[in-house]
Amino acid sequence: SQKIEQNSEALNIQEGKTATLTCNYTNYSPAYLQWYRQDPGRGPVFLLLIRENEKEKRKERLKVTFDTTLKQSLFHITASQPADSATYLCALGTMDSNYQLIWGAGTKLIIKP
Amino acid sequence: KAGVTQTPRYLIKTRGQQVTLSCSPISGHRSVSWYQQTPGQGLQFLFEYFSETQRNKGNFPGRFSGRQFSNSRSEMNVSTLELGDSALYLCASSHMADVETQYFGPGTRLLVL
């Protein structure tokens, strides 16, 4: 079966440390993968997109890696801050679904001061 | 530039009723997608409209329908509401020049009693 999975348990990280979130998928042929941030009571906000032929993408304190062999993307926030606390969603763009995004359920990140 | 707006923000209905939700995309965005989000579930794709035509549809029953107007504003309708329809309904718009990036509204939280 096809699915995309994120760690359902909240991730607690000490301020200043690097937070790493995982997104795994099965049985999809991805074209790209996106990461979004969602705060309570708000819609998701786009953060980064990485294509299937890219290994790594960076934006300020954010870094995304994409390993199509492992079928996994890692999302890193360096020098984490309490303001980074939110739920982070990954979404896969694939021809298998006519490029309609397939979404993970999200991982809640809590940065403790 | 104003973001995606959705109305109403909150709605309480009873089983069997119907509901209409509205979405105004970012100016210049002609694609509008609708999603259902429930706790612990990833965003579930409902449908996408582009230039007043439904371009893609997810796996939801026919009780869920939508339309798009010439000004790109979109509505979705749910008839014969069921308790399981309680969810956050999100609308997202995208621009032709960057179809992969979705800009979300704040959502409409629907509670069915």
Coordinates of N, CA, C and O in Angstrom, one line a residue, chain A residues 32 34 36 38 41-46 49 51 89 97-98 100-106, chain B residues 9 33 35 37 40-43 45 48 55-56 88 90 100-102 104-107 109:
Chain A
Y32 N 8.7 15.5 -6.1 CA 9.3 16.4 -5.2 C 8.6 16.2 -3.8 O 7.6 15.5 -3.7
Q34 N 7.7 18.5 -0.1 CA 7.6 19.8 0.5 C 7.4 19.7 2.0 O 6.9 18.6 2.5
Y36 N 5.9 21.9 5.3 CA 5.1 23.0 5.7 C 5.1 23.1 7.2 O 5.2 22.1 7.9
Q38 N 2.6 24.3 10.5 CA 1.2 24.7 10.8 C 1.2 25.0 12.3 O 1.5 24.2 13.2
G41 N -4.8 26.5 14.9 CA -5.8 27.4 14.4 C -5.5 28.1 13.1 O -6.2 29.0 12.7
R42 N -4.4 27.6 12.4 CA -4.0 28.3 11.2 C -3.8 27.2 10.1 O -3.6 26.1 10.4
G43 N -3.8 27.7 8.9 CA -3.4 26.8 7.8 C -1.9 26.6 7.7 O -1.2 27.4 8.2
P44 N -1.5 25.5 7.0 CA -0.1 25.3 6.8 C 0.6 26.4 6.0 O -0.1 27.0 5.1
V45 N 1.9 26.6 6.3 CA 2.7 27.6 5.6 C 3.8 26.9 4.9 O 4.6 26.2 5.6
F46 N 4.0 27.1 3.6 CA 5.1 26.5 2.9 C 6.4 26.9 3.4 O 6.7 28.1 3.6
L49 N 10.8 23.2 -0.7 CA 10.6 22.1 -1.6 C 11.9 21.6 -2.1 O 12.8 22.3 -2.3
R51 N 13.4 18.6 -4.8 CA 13.0 17.7 -6.0 C 13.7 16.3 -5.9 O 14.7 16.2 -5.1
L89 N 4.5 19.5 8.7 CA 3.9 18.6 7.7 C 4.8 18.3 6.5 O 5.4 19.3 6.0
S97 N -0.3 10.3 -8.2 CA -1.6 11.0 -7.7 C -1.9 12.2 -8.6 O -2.5 13.1 -8.1
N98 N -1.4 12.2 -9.8 CA -1.6 13.3 -10.7 C -1.0 14.6 -10.1 O -1.6 15.7 -10.3
Q100 N -1.2 15.7 -7.2 CA -1.9 16.2 -6.0 C -1.1 15.7 -4.8 O -0.7 14.6 -4.7
L101 N -0.8 16.7 -3.9 CA 0.1 16.4 -2.8 C -0.5 15.3 -1.9 O -1.7 15.3 -1.6
I102 N 0.4 14.4 -1.5 CA 0.0 13.4 -0.5 C 0.7 13.8 0.8 O 1.9 14.0 0.9
W103 N -0.1 13.9 1.8 CA 0.3 14.6 3.1 C 0.6 13.6 4.2 O -0.2 12.6 4.4
G104 N 1.6 13.9 5.0 CA 1.8 13.2 6.3 C 0.9 13.8 7.3 O 0.4 14.9 7.1
A105 N 0.7 13.2 8.4 CA -0.1 13.7 9.5 C 0.6 14.8 10.3 O -0.1 15.4 11.1
G106 N 1.9 14.9 10.2 CA 2.6 16.0 10.9 C 3.2 15.5 12.2 O 2.8 14.5 12.8
Chain B
R9 N -15.2 31.2 9.7 CA -14.1 30.6 10.4 C -14.6 29.4 11.3 O -13.9 28.4 11.4
S33 N -7.6 24.7 -4.2 CA -7.7 23.3 -3.8 C -8.4 23.3 -2.4 O -8.2 24.2 -1.6
Y35 N -9.1 20.9 1.2 CA -8.6 19.8 2.0 C -9.5 19.6 3.2 O -10.0 20.6 3.8
Q37 N -9.0 18.3 7.1 CA -8.0 17.9 8.1 C -8.7 17.5 9.4 O -9.4 18.3 10.0
G40 N -4.8 13.8 13.8 CA -4.1 12.6 13.6 C -4.0 12.1 12.1 O -3.4 11.2 11.8
Q41 N -4.8 12.8 11.3 CA -4.8 12.5 9.9 C -4.1 13.6 9.1 O -4.1 14.7 9.4
G42 N -3.5 13.1 8.0 CA -2.9 14.1 7.1 C -4.0 14.9 6.4 O -5.2 14.5 6.5
L43 N -3.7 15.9 5.7 CA -4.7 16.6 4.9 C -5.2 15.7 3.8 O -4.4 15.0 3.1
F45 N -7.2 15.4 0.4 CA -7.5 16.2 -0.7 C -9.0 16.0 -1.1 O -9.4 14.8 -1.3
E48 N -9.8 20.1 -6.7 CA -9.1 21.3 -7.1 C -9.8 21.9 -8.3 O -10.3 21.2 -9.2
R55 N -10.4 20.2 -11.8 CA -9.3 19.6 -12.5 C -8.9 18.3 -11.8 O -8.4 17.4 -12.5
N56 N -9.1 18.1 -10.6 CA -8.8 16.9 -9.8 C -9.8 16.7 -8.7 O -10.4 17.7 -8.2
L88 N -11.4 20.4 10.2 CA -11.0 21.7 9.7 C -10.9 21.6 8.2 O -10.3 20.7 7.6
L90 N -9.7 23.3 4.8 CA -8.7 24.2 4.4 C -8.8 24.4 2.9 O -9.0 23.5 2.1
E100 N 3.4 24.3 -7.7 CA 3.7 23.4 -6.7 C 3.5 24.0 -5.3 O 3.3 23.2 -4.3
T101 N 3.6 25.3 -5.2 CA 3.5 25.9 -3.8 C 2.1 26.3 -3.5 O 1.5 27.0 -4.3
Q102 N 1.6 25.8 -2.4 CA 0.2 26.1 -2.1 C 0.2 27.1 -0.9 O 0.9 27.0 0.0
F104 N -2.2 28.6 1.9 CA -3.4 28.1 2.6 C -4.1 29.3 3.3 O -3.5 30.2 3.8
G105 N -5.4 29.2 3.4 CA -6.2 30.0 4.3 C -6.2 29.5 5.7 O -5.6 28.5 6.0
P106 N -6.9 30.2 6.6 CA -6.9 29.8 8.0 C -7.8 28.6 8.3 O -7.7 28.0 9.3
G107 N -8.6 28.3 7.3 CA -9.5 27.2 7.5 C -10.9 27.5 8.1 O -11.1 28.6 8.7
R109 N -13.5 25.7 10.7 CA -13.7 24.6 11.6 C -15.2 24.3 11.6 O -16.0 25.1 12.1

